[in-house]
Short mmCIF file of C-alpha atoms in Angstrom, two decimals:
data_model
loop_
_atom_site.label_atom_id
_atom_site.label_comp_id
_atom_site.label_asym_id
_atom_site.label_seq_id
_atom_site.Cartn_x
_atom_site.Cartn_y
_atom_site.Cartn_z
CA MET A 1 90.81 -145.06 -32.36
CA ASN A 2 92.55 -145.07 -29.01
CA ASP A 3 90.95 -148.35 -27.94
CA LEU A 4 91.60 -150.06 -31.27
CA VAL A 5 95.17 -148.94 -31.43
CA ARG A 6 95.96 -149.90 -27.96
CA GLN A 7 94.30 -153.28 -28.22
CA HIS A 8 95.47 -154.54 -31.61
CA THR A 9 98.77 -152.68 -32.30
CA ALA A 10 102.28 -152.01 -31.07
CA LEU A 11 102.24 -148.29 -31.63
CA SER A 12 103.34 -145.99 -28.96
CA GLU A 13 101.52 -143.13 -27.38
CA SER A 14 103.43 -140.56 -29.44
CA ASP A 15 102.51 -142.60 -32.66
CA LEU A 16 98.86 -142.49 -31.53
CA GLU A 17 99.15 -138.73 -31.18
CA TRP A 18 100.47 -138.45 -34.69
CA LEU A 19 97.52 -140.41 -35.96
CA HIS A 20 95.22 -138.12 -34.06
CA LEU A 21 96.92 -135.23 -35.72
CA LEU A 22 96.44 -136.88 -39.15
CA VAL A 23 92.75 -137.54 -38.54
CA SER A 24 92.25 -133.91 -37.52
CA GLU A 25 93.51 -132.94 -41.08
CA TRP A 26 92.46 -135.53 -43.41
CA GLN A 27 89.03 -134.20 -44.30
CA LEU A 28 90.96 -131.94 -46.44
CA LEU A 29 92.72 -134.84 -48.37
CA SER A 30 89.33 -136.63 -48.62
CA ASP A 31 87.59 -133.56 -49.99
CA LEU A 32 90.37 -132.74 -52.46
CA SER A 33 90.54 -136.35 -53.59
CA PHE A 34 86.76 -136.75 -53.88
CA ALA A 35 87.51 -140.12 -52.15
CA ASP A 36 86.88 -141.94 -48.99
CA LEU A 37 89.91 -142.55 -46.67
CA VAL A 38 90.32 -145.59 -44.34
CA LEU A 39 93.33 -145.78 -42.04
CA TRP A 40 94.72 -149.32 -41.69
CA VAL A 41 97.32 -150.06 -39.04
CA PRO A 42 99.27 -153.55 -38.83
CA THR A 43 98.36 -155.61 -35.84
CA LEU A 44 100.80 -156.55 -33.09
CA ASP A 45 101.68 -159.87 -34.65
CA GLY A 46 101.89 -158.46 -38.13
CA THR A 47 99.42 -160.87 -39.68
CA ARG A 48 96.45 -158.55 -40.08
CA TYR A 49 95.49 -154.95 -40.54
CA VAL A 50 92.79 -153.07 -38.33
CA SER A 51 90.92 -150.06 -39.61
CA VAL A 52 90.99 -147.47 -36.84
CA ALA A 53 89.49 -144.40 -38.64
CA GLN A 54 87.30 -143.52 -41.68
CA MET A 55 86.46 -140.27 -43.52
CA ARG A 56 83.83 -139.69 -46.30
CA PRO A 57 84.26 -136.74 -48.76
CA ASN A 58 82.01 -133.64 -48.69
CA THR A 59 82.71 -133.15 -52.41
CA GLY A 60 81.64 -136.61 -53.97
CA PRO A 61 79.68 -139.90 -53.51
CA THR A 62 81.06 -142.33 -50.92
CA SER A 63 82.64 -145.68 -51.89
CA TYR A 64 81.62 -147.41 -48.53
CA GLN A 65 78.01 -147.70 -47.48
CA ASP A 66 79.16 -149.32 -44.28
CA ASP A 67 81.22 -148.19 -41.34
CA MET A 68 84.69 -149.74 -41.80
CA VAL A 69 86.16 -148.86 -38.32
CA GLY A 70 87.08 -151.91 -36.36
CA HIS A 71 87.32 -154.24 -39.34
CA LEU A 72 90.20 -156.70 -39.42
CA VAL A 73 91.82 -157.80 -42.72
CA PRO A 74 94.54 -160.59 -43.09
CA ARG A 75 97.72 -159.65 -44.81
CA GLY A 76 97.80 -160.75 -48.35
CA ARG A 77 93.95 -160.08 -49.05
CA ARG A 78 94.67 -156.50 -50.08
CA PRO A 79 98.13 -156.34 -52.04
CA LEU A 80 98.09 -152.53 -52.25
CA LEU A 81 98.14 -152.25 -48.43
CA ASP A 82 101.02 -154.77 -48.28
CA ALA A 83 103.08 -153.00 -50.89
CA ALA A 84 102.56 -149.45 -49.44
CA LEU A 85 103.43 -150.79 -45.97
CA ASP A 86 106.50 -152.84 -47.02
CA GLU A 87 107.91 -150.38 -49.70
CA GLY A 88 106.93 -147.10 -48.06
CA ARG A 89 105.54 -145.69 -51.34
CA ILE A 90 102.15 -144.56 -52.74
CA VAL A 91 100.75 -147.55 -54.67
CA ARG A 92 98.20 -147.06 -57.48
CA GLU A 93 98.55 -150.18 -59.50
CA GLY A 94 95.71 -152.45 -60.23
CA ASP A 95 92.24 -152.36 -61.82
CA PRO A 96 89.24 -150.76 -60.25
CA GLU A 97 87.37 -152.90 -57.72
CA TRP A 98 83.55 -153.45 -57.92
CA ARG A 99 81.58 -152.90 -54.78
CA GLU A 100 77.84 -153.24 -55.00
CA GLU A 101 77.98 -152.71 -58.83
CA VAL A 102 80.01 -149.47 -58.27
CA PRO A 103 83.51 -149.29 -59.71
CA VAL A 104 86.06 -147.95 -57.12
CA ARG A 105 89.62 -146.95 -57.78
CA VAL A 106 91.81 -147.94 -54.73
CA GLU A 107 95.10 -146.29 -53.82
CA SER A 108 97.36 -146.74 -50.72
CA ILE A 109 99.27 -144.09 -49.00
CA PRO A 110 101.88 -144.90 -46.34
CA VAL A 111 101.64 -142.90 -43.22
CA ARG A 112 105.24 -142.08 -42.08
CA ARG A 113 106.56 -140.66 -38.92
CA GLU A 114 110.22 -140.20 -38.20
CA GLY A 115 111.26 -142.56 -40.81
CA ARG A 116 108.78 -145.39 -39.75
CA VAL A 117 105.61 -146.35 -41.57
CA LEU A 118 102.87 -146.46 -38.91
CA GLY A 119 100.01 -147.55 -41.21
CA VAL A 120 98.46 -147.15 -44.59
CA ILE A 121 95.56 -144.85 -45.84
CA ALA A 122 93.37 -146.58 -48.33
CA ARG A 123 91.98 -143.85 -50.78
CA ASN A 124 88.83 -145.20 -52.41
CA THR A 125 87.30 -143.22 -55.30
CA ASN A 126 83.84 -143.85 -56.57
CA LEU A 127 84.18 -143.88 -60.39
CA LEU A 128 80.45 -144.03 -61.07
CA THR A 129 80.20 -140.35 -61.72
CA VAL A 130 83.55 -139.78 -63.44
CA ARG A 131 83.48 -137.14 -66.10
CA THR A 132 85.90 -134.75 -67.81
CA PRO A 133 87.33 -132.72 -64.80
CA SER A 134 87.00 -128.86 -64.64
CA ARG A 135 89.91 -126.56 -63.68
CA LEU A 136 88.65 -126.52 -60.10
CA GLU A 137 88.64 -130.43 -59.92
CA LEU A 138 92.13 -130.67 -61.46
CA THR A 139 93.43 -128.22 -59.01
CA TYR A 140 91.77 -130.32 -56.18
CA LEU A 141 93.36 -133.49 -57.47
CA GLN A 142 96.75 -131.97 -57.90
CA SER A 143 96.66 -130.54 -54.41
CA ALA A 144 95.57 -133.89 -53.05
CA SER A 145 98.48 -135.60 -54.76
CA ASP A 146 100.90 -133.22 -53.23
CA LEU A 147 99.36 -133.75 -49.70
CA ALA A 148 99.47 -137.48 -50.28
CA GLN A 149 103.20 -137.31 -51.14
CA MET A 150 103.76 -135.22 -48.00
CA ILE A 151 101.96 -137.78 -45.79
CA ALA A 152 104.00 -140.60 -47.25
CA ALA A 153 107.23 -138.57 -46.57
CA GLY A 154 106.24 -137.79 -43.06
CA SER A 155 105.98 -134.01 -43.53
CA PHE A 156 102.27 -133.74 -43.22
CA PRO A 157 100.43 -133.09 -40.87
CA PHE A 158 102.37 -130.31 -39.21
CA PRO A 159 103.53 -131.02 -35.66
CA GLY A 160 101.83 -128.82 -33.21
CA GLN A 161 99.22 -127.65 -35.64
CA GLN A 162 96.16 -129.78 -34.69
CA VAL A 163 93.12 -128.28 -36.37
CA ASP A 164 89.59 -127.97 -35.28
CA MET A 165 87.74 -129.37 -38.38
CA ASP A 166 84.47 -127.68 -37.51
CA ALA A 167 85.96 -124.16 -37.04
CA SER A 168 88.80 -124.30 -39.79
CA PRO A 169 87.91 -123.49 -43.49
CA ARG A 170 87.37 -126.33 -45.67
CA ALA A 171 88.10 -126.84 -49.35
CA GLY A 172 84.62 -126.22 -50.41
CA ASP A 173 84.60 -122.91 -48.50
CA GLY A 174 87.12 -121.43 -50.73
CA LEU A 175 90.50 -122.51 -52.13
CA ILE A 176 93.50 -120.60 -53.61
CA ARG A 177 96.53 -122.23 -55.17
CA LEU A 178 99.73 -120.33 -55.00
CA ASP A 179 103.01 -120.88 -56.57
CA ALA A 180 106.47 -120.66 -54.74
CA ASP A 181 106.51 -116.93 -55.11
CA GLY A 182 103.01 -116.46 -53.53
CA ILE A 183 101.40 -115.69 -56.85
CA VAL A 184 97.83 -116.77 -57.27
CA GLN A 185 97.62 -119.73 -59.98
CA TYR A 186 93.99 -120.59 -59.28
CA ALA A 187 91.18 -119.22 -57.02
CA SER A 188 87.89 -120.98 -56.65
CA PRO A 189 84.53 -119.19 -57.26
CA ASN A 190 83.99 -119.05 -53.40
CA ALA A 191 87.47 -117.73 -52.91
CA LEU A 192 86.97 -114.99 -55.30
CA SER A 193 83.63 -113.97 -53.85
CA ALA A 194 85.09 -113.73 -50.36
CA TYR A 195 87.82 -111.40 -51.70
CA HIS A 196 85.28 -109.33 -53.48
CA HIS A 197 83.52 -108.86 -49.98
CA LEU A 198 86.83 -107.57 -48.66
CA GLY A 199 86.96 -104.86 -51.41
CA LEU A 200 88.71 -106.53 -54.27
CA ALA A 201 87.47 -105.22 -57.62
CA SER A 202 89.60 -107.35 -59.95
CA ASP A 203 90.57 -111.02 -60.52
CA LEU A 204 92.80 -112.87 -58.12
CA VAL A 205 94.87 -114.86 -60.57
CA GLY A 206 98.30 -113.44 -61.21
CA GLN A 207 98.31 -111.35 -58.10
CA HIS A 208 100.55 -111.66 -55.03
CA LEU A 209 98.13 -112.91 -52.44
CA GLY A 210 100.18 -111.65 -49.37
CA GLU A 211 100.58 -108.09 -50.61
CA LEU A 212 97.03 -107.87 -51.87
CA THR A 213 95.55 -109.19 -48.66
CA ALA A 214 97.62 -106.64 -46.70
CA GLN A 215 96.39 -103.88 -48.86
CA LEU A 216 92.74 -104.86 -48.36
CA ALA A 217 93.15 -105.02 -44.42
CA PRO A 218 92.70 -101.51 -42.94
CA SER A 219 95.39 -101.96 -40.33
CA ARG A 220 98.97 -100.56 -40.87
CA GLY A 221 102.43 -101.47 -39.60
CA PRO A 222 103.80 -104.81 -38.36
CA VAL A 223 100.25 -106.44 -38.68
CA ASP A 224 100.32 -105.95 -42.46
CA GLU A 225 103.71 -107.71 -42.69
CA ALA A 226 102.41 -110.58 -40.68
CA ILE A 227 99.24 -110.87 -42.73
CA ALA A 228 101.28 -110.75 -46.00
CA LYS A 229 103.61 -113.34 -44.89
CA LEU A 230 100.70 -115.60 -43.93
CA ALA A 231 98.67 -115.08 -46.97
CA SER A 232 101.82 -115.84 -48.98
CA GLY A 233 101.77 -119.47 -47.54
CA TYR A 234 105.20 -119.69 -46.41
CA ALA A 235 104.27 -121.29 -43.13
CA PRO A 236 101.21 -123.31 -41.75
CA ARG A 237 99.14 -120.63 -40.09
CA GLU A 238 95.56 -119.49 -39.64
CA THR A 239 94.19 -116.00 -39.19
CA GLU A 240 91.28 -113.57 -39.86
CA VAL A 241 91.43 -110.61 -42.14
CA GLU A 242 88.82 -107.84 -41.95
CA GLY A 243 88.30 -105.49 -44.80
CA SER A 244 85.97 -102.59 -45.46
CA GLY A 245 83.15 -105.02 -46.50
CA GLY A 246 83.66 -108.28 -44.78
CA VAL A 247 85.74 -110.73 -42.80
CA ILE A 248 87.44 -113.81 -44.08
CA GLN A 249 89.24 -116.57 -42.27
CA LEU A 250 92.48 -117.75 -43.90
CA ARG A 251 94.52 -120.98 -43.45
CA ALA A 252 97.91 -121.42 -45.25
CA ILE A 253 99.19 -124.92 -46.01
CA PRO A 254 102.73 -124.97 -47.60
CA LEU A 255 103.09 -127.77 -50.20
CA LYS A 256 106.38 -129.72 -50.04
CA PRO A 257 105.67 -133.04 -51.84
CA LYS A 258 109.39 -133.59 -52.48
CA GLY A 259 110.87 -131.68 -49.43
CA THR A 260 111.00 -128.35 -51.27
CA ARG A 261 108.23 -125.90 -51.26
CA ILE A 262 106.67 -125.80 -54.64
CA GLY A 263 103.71 -123.55 -53.47
CA SER A 264 100.86 -123.34 -51.08
CA LEU A 265 97.20 -124.03 -50.52
CA VAL A 266 95.20 -121.22 -48.91
CA LEU A 267 91.81 -122.30 -47.61
CA LEU A 268 89.50 -119.48 -46.77
CA ARG A 269 85.90 -118.95 -45.48
CA ASP A 270 83.72 -115.90 -45.60
CA VAL A 271 82.78 -115.26 -41.87
CA THR A 272 81.29 -111.87 -42.24
CA GLU A 273 77.89 -112.83 -41.21
CA LEU A 274 79.01 -115.04 -38.49
CA ARG A 275 81.31 -112.24 -36.92
CA ARG A 276 78.29 -109.79 -37.28
CA ARG A 277 75.99 -112.11 -35.37
CA GLU A 278 78.71 -112.58 -32.78
CA ARG A 279 79.06 -108.75 -32.29
CA GLU A 280 75.15 -108.51 -31.85
CA LEU A 281 75.39 -111.29 -29.18
CA ILE A 282 78.07 -109.43 -27.38
CA THR A 283 76.12 -106.16 -27.54
CA LYS A 284 73.15 -108.08 -26.26
CA ASP A 285 74.98 -109.63 -23.47
CA ALA A 286 76.39 -106.28 -22.47
CA THR A 287 72.97 -104.79 -22.46
CA ILE A 288 71.49 -107.58 -20.35
CA ARG A 289 74.37 -107.25 -17.81
CA GLU A 290 73.83 -103.46 -17.79
CA ILE A 291 70.03 -103.97 -17.06
CA HIS A 292 70.93 -106.46 -14.13
CA HIS A 293 73.40 -103.83 -12.77
CA ARG A 294 70.79 -101.05 -12.92
CA VAL A 295 68.06 -103.20 -11.36
CA LYS A 296 70.53 -104.03 -8.61
CA ASN A 297 71.27 -100.32 -8.09
CA ASN A 298 67.58 -99.60 -8.03
CA LEU A 299 66.92 -102.15 -5.51
CA GLN A 300 69.73 -100.93 -3.29
CA THR A 301 68.20 -97.49 -3.50
CA VAL A 302 64.83 -98.87 -2.42
CA ALA A 303 66.52 -100.63 0.41
CA ALA A 304 68.16 -97.50 1.60
CA LEU A 305 64.88 -95.59 1.51
CA LEU A 306 63.30 -98.23 3.60
CA ARG A 307 66.03 -98.01 6.11
CA LEU A 308 65.61 -94.23 6.41
CA GLN A 309 61.85 -94.75 6.84
CA ALA A 310 62.44 -97.41 9.46
CA ARG A 311 64.63 -95.02 11.58
CA ARG A 312 61.68 -92.31 11.60
CA ILE A 313 59.04 -94.84 12.89
CA ASP A 314 58.47 -94.90 16.55
CA SER A 315 56.55 -98.28 16.41
CA GLU A 316 58.83 -101.30 17.18
CA GLN A 317 56.64 -103.55 15.07
CA GLY A 318 56.62 -101.14 12.13
CA ARG A 319 60.36 -100.70 12.23
CA GLU A 320 60.96 -104.47 12.24
CA ALA A 321 58.57 -104.89 9.43
CA LEU A 322 60.53 -102.35 7.25
CA ASN A 323 63.78 -104.01 8.28
CA GLU A 324 62.41 -107.37 7.09
CA ALA A 325 61.51 -105.63 3.77
CA VAL A 326 65.02 -104.32 3.52
CA ARG A 327 66.41 -107.85 3.75
CA ARG A 328 63.99 -109.18 1.13
CA VAL A 329 64.88 -106.55 -1.26
CA GLY A 330 68.62 -107.14 -0.62
CA SER A 331 68.29 -110.86 -1.41
CA ILE A 332 66.90 -110.01 -4.82
CA ALA A 333 69.61 -107.39 -5.27
CA ILE A 334 72.43 -109.88 -4.51
CA VAL A 335 71.13 -112.08 -7.40
CA HIS A 336 70.92 -109.33 -9.91
CA GLU A 337 74.48 -108.20 -8.96
CA THR A 338 75.75 -111.68 -9.63
CA LEU A 339 73.86 -111.88 -12.94
CA SER A 340 75.39 -108.62 -14.01
CA GLN A 341 78.95 -110.23 -13.80
CA ASN A 342 77.98 -113.18 -15.85
CA LEU A 343 77.74 -113.84 -19.74
CA ASP A 344 74.64 -116.00 -19.38
CA GLU A 345 71.47 -116.18 -17.27
CA ARG A 346 73.05 -118.64 -14.86
CA VAL A 347 74.70 -118.01 -11.55
CA GLU A 348 76.84 -119.96 -8.97
CA PHE A 349 74.40 -120.03 -6.19
CA ASP A 350 76.88 -120.90 -3.38
CA GLU A 351 78.24 -117.43 -3.45
CA ILE A 352 74.71 -115.97 -3.15
CA ALA A 353 73.80 -118.34 -0.36
CA ASP A 354 76.94 -117.22 1.63
CA ARG A 355 75.99 -113.48 1.00
CA VAL A 356 72.45 -114.10 2.02
CA LEU A 357 73.68 -115.84 5.31
CA ALA A 358 75.90 -112.87 6.08
CA MET A 359 73.18 -110.46 5.44
CA VAL A 360 70.62 -112.17 7.52
CA ALA A 361 73.12 -112.89 10.43
CA GLU A 362 73.35 -109.14 11.00
CA ILE A 363 70.00 -109.37 12.85
CA SER A 364 71.60 -111.83 15.31
CA PRO A 365 73.05 -110.32 18.45
CA GLY A 366 76.22 -112.28 17.74
CA LYS A 367 75.48 -115.36 19.84
CA VAL A 368 74.03 -117.42 17.01
CA SER A 369 76.53 -118.70 14.16
CA CYS A 370 75.62 -119.60 10.68
CA ARG A 371 77.20 -121.92 8.37
CA ARG A 372 76.65 -123.77 5.07
CA THR A 373 77.56 -127.27 3.96
CA GLY A 374 77.19 -128.99 0.60
CA ARG A 375 76.91 -127.23 -2.84
CA PHE A 376 73.97 -125.54 -4.45
CA GLY A 377 75.78 -125.40 -7.81
CA ILE A 378 74.83 -123.39 -10.97
CA LEU A 379 71.30 -122.36 -11.18
CA ASP A 380 69.25 -120.55 -13.89
CA ALA A 381 68.22 -117.03 -12.90
CA GLU A 382 64.50 -117.98 -12.76
CA VAL A 383 65.34 -120.36 -9.98
CA ALA A 384 68.04 -118.31 -8.25
CA THR A 385 65.98 -115.25 -7.62
CA PRO A 386 63.06 -116.83 -5.84
CA LEU A 387 65.38 -119.26 -4.03
CA ALA A 388 67.42 -116.49 -2.66
CA MET A 389 64.15 -114.92 -1.22
CA VAL A 390 63.11 -118.30 0.25
CA LEU A 391 66.42 -118.68 1.92
CA THR A 392 66.36 -115.31 3.32
CA GLU A 393 62.71 -115.84 4.83
CA VAL A 394 63.74 -119.33 6.31
CA LEU A 395 67.03 -117.92 7.77
CA GLN A 396 65.35 -114.85 9.10
CA ASN A 397 62.61 -116.87 10.68
CA ALA A 398 65.11 -119.30 12.41
CA LEU A 399 67.17 -116.35 13.81
CA GLU A 400 64.08 -114.48 15.11
CA HIS A 401 62.06 -117.40 16.66
CA ALA A 402 64.40 -120.20 17.47
CA PHE A 403 66.52 -118.52 20.05
CA ALA A 404 65.91 -116.30 23.06
CA PRO A 405 67.79 -113.02 23.22
CA GLY A 406 71.35 -113.56 24.04
CA GLU A 407 71.01 -117.41 23.62
CA GLN A 408 73.85 -119.11 21.89
CA GLY A 409 73.08 -121.48 18.95
CA THR A 410 73.88 -122.62 15.40
CA VAL A 411 71.93 -122.41 12.08
CA GLU A 412 73.12 -124.67 9.35
CA VAL A 413 72.16 -124.68 5.64
CA SER A 414 72.92 -127.80 3.78
CA ALA A 415 72.33 -128.39 -0.01
CA VAL A 416 72.53 -131.58 -2.08
CA ARG A 417 72.10 -131.97 -5.82
CA ALA A 418 70.34 -135.22 -6.69
CA GLY A 419 68.81 -136.95 -9.78
CA ALA A 420 69.86 -137.14 -13.44
CA ARG A 421 70.29 -134.30 -15.95
CA ASP A 422 66.66 -134.31 -17.12
CA ASP A 423 65.32 -134.75 -13.49
CA ALA A 424 67.72 -132.89 -11.37
CA ARG A 425 66.58 -131.71 -7.79
CA LEU A 426 68.08 -129.51 -5.21
CA LEU A 427 67.46 -130.73 -1.61
CA ILE A 428 67.99 -127.93 0.98
CA THR A 429 67.79 -128.32 4.68
CA VAL A 430 68.05 -125.29 7.09
CA ARG A 431 68.49 -126.80 10.74
CA ASP A 432 68.72 -124.92 13.98
CA ASP A 433 69.30 -126.12 17.54
CA GLY A 434 66.90 -123.64 19.18
CA ARG A 435 63.69 -124.07 21.16
CA GLY A 436 61.73 -125.95 18.55
CA LEU A 437 58.34 -125.65 17.14
CA PRO A 438 55.37 -124.80 19.39
CA ASP A 439 52.76 -127.44 20.09
CA GLY A 440 50.20 -127.83 17.20
CA PHE A 441 52.19 -125.74 14.76
CA ASP A 442 51.28 -126.41 11.08
CA PRO A 443 53.62 -124.86 8.71
CA GLN A 444 51.08 -125.22 5.82
CA LYS A 445 48.49 -123.15 7.67
CA ALA A 446 50.65 -120.64 9.51
CA GLY A 447 49.65 -117.14 8.89
CA ASN A 448 53.13 -115.55 9.30
CA LEU A 449 54.00 -113.52 6.25
CA GLY A 450 57.53 -115.03 5.88
CA LEU A 451 56.10 -118.51 5.67
CA GLN A 452 53.38 -117.38 3.26
CA ILE A 453 56.04 -116.00 1.06
CA VAL A 454 58.06 -119.29 1.29
CA ARG A 455 55.03 -121.35 0.45
CA THR A 456 54.07 -119.30 -2.52
CA LEU A 457 57.57 -119.16 -3.93
CA VAL A 458 58.49 -122.91 -3.43
CA GLU A 459 55.24 -124.49 -4.43
CA GLY A 460 53.93 -121.96 -6.86
CA GLU A 461 56.97 -120.47 -8.64
CA LEU A 462 59.55 -123.13 -8.26
CA GLY A 463 57.26 -126.22 -8.44
CA GLY A 464 58.80 -127.67 -5.31
CA ALA A 465 57.91 -128.91 -1.87
CA PHE A 466 58.25 -127.30 1.45
CA ASP A 467 57.97 -128.62 5.06
CA MET A 468 59.05 -127.62 8.53
CA VAL A 469 59.45 -130.29 11.17
CA ALA A 470 61.13 -130.97 14.42
CA ALA A 471 64.97 -131.66 14.20
CA PRO A 472 66.12 -135.12 15.07
CA GLU A 473 67.75 -134.01 18.38
CA ARG A 474 66.66 -130.47 19.06
CA GLY A 475 65.50 -127.47 17.22
CA THR A 476 63.64 -127.20 13.89
CA GLN A 477 64.49 -128.08 10.37
CA VAL A 478 62.99 -126.71 7.18
CA VAL A 479 63.15 -129.05 4.27
CA LEU A 480 62.98 -127.75 0.61
CA ASP A 481 62.83 -129.93 -2.45
CA VAL A 482 63.20 -127.93 -5.59
CA PRO A 483 63.41 -129.28 -9.30
CA VAL A 484 66.42 -127.65 -11.12
CA ARG A 485 68.15 -128.14 -14.43
CA ALA A 486 71.45 -130.05 -14.28
CA ASP A 487 74.76 -128.20 -14.80
CA LYS A 488 75.70 -127.66 -18.40
#
């Protein structure tokens, strides 16, 4: 719609925002009218109309098999559009049109904003299935007529009340028609069922909806007054009401077809099952986070026991082996600690990488500096945990073997995300400026435990590639190529 309006019309940005507000609401008008809606806007030179939006009803058959958005029609070809635009009134005159052997009643509703007519809504009703309307259908049509008059007068939609069509209740979910005093004149079967779930044992017709809703809600005090006022339909508002047996979502729409409120529409949806599932998910999320938190605590306990054991060993080699185990356990604990703070099984790995760098740097005598460049991004837990261990092993190996005791140097970790969403990869390089690899060294055959862990995790668990080569100038660089899922 933005492109069509800016390309073909003279409407301002504020006018365009008004049309967006209208389009966010007009599913309701389409459903209540049992009709297709097409929004026509006059072009810049005034000789044609361009259709910028279209809506089909959920409550009846469509009148258009084709998509009308983007069509251009000369002025004069559709007299009802001309009359509505020029006279600023709803036009219903004329015989039904025949489209593909289907009779269609066409009406034109001017779209007014601040006294100006921006465009015209063509309301097209498929008459092929016309029959004697029920009380529900009569209420729908009367409400649609009131909304159409409000659109023509510029009082609907309501400024600042843009609605999410997917989340807001629709006419088919449940509809209640109130008079000017808030008394229920008509309630659809779905609306009555929703109130029965709240605890209502009688009929709705004839009752004051605001007072009744406040009685069914368990809260007391100012909240009752707010619910009572909203359910009475005095202002356009949306809320949820929870009773003893269920939860309903309410949306009030004041009806002012001639400038004075004659009543209200209340749309409602029974969201009891939806809220129950949401609570189950919240409970499940909390349980998962608590598990990660306990795993982290247990791993930290294991690390503390290993440290105690290391202090009691006289063998320098045995002490160093236990210290390496402490760091391996610590890298896994960092991932679980991060997961315990998230709502999903995905983590921002840059924070984990920085903490791993700090943890491993503790074994350095202070002469070697460690830094990170690039961004790892968000990773799934099944990638983050083994990758944290791999990073720990590679860094630990660089700090232990690349530099002589007391020698100054630098270890740099760089990360680059590459590839499309379905084939995303993480390219990691760990480079040092130390003494370099010994002659004849083959990282794929080296028996070092740390490198064995790296090979197993990268190639086996992560499905990636691992290599260790001489750096371009001096030192060694480890290259990791790991497939990852792109950021959501």
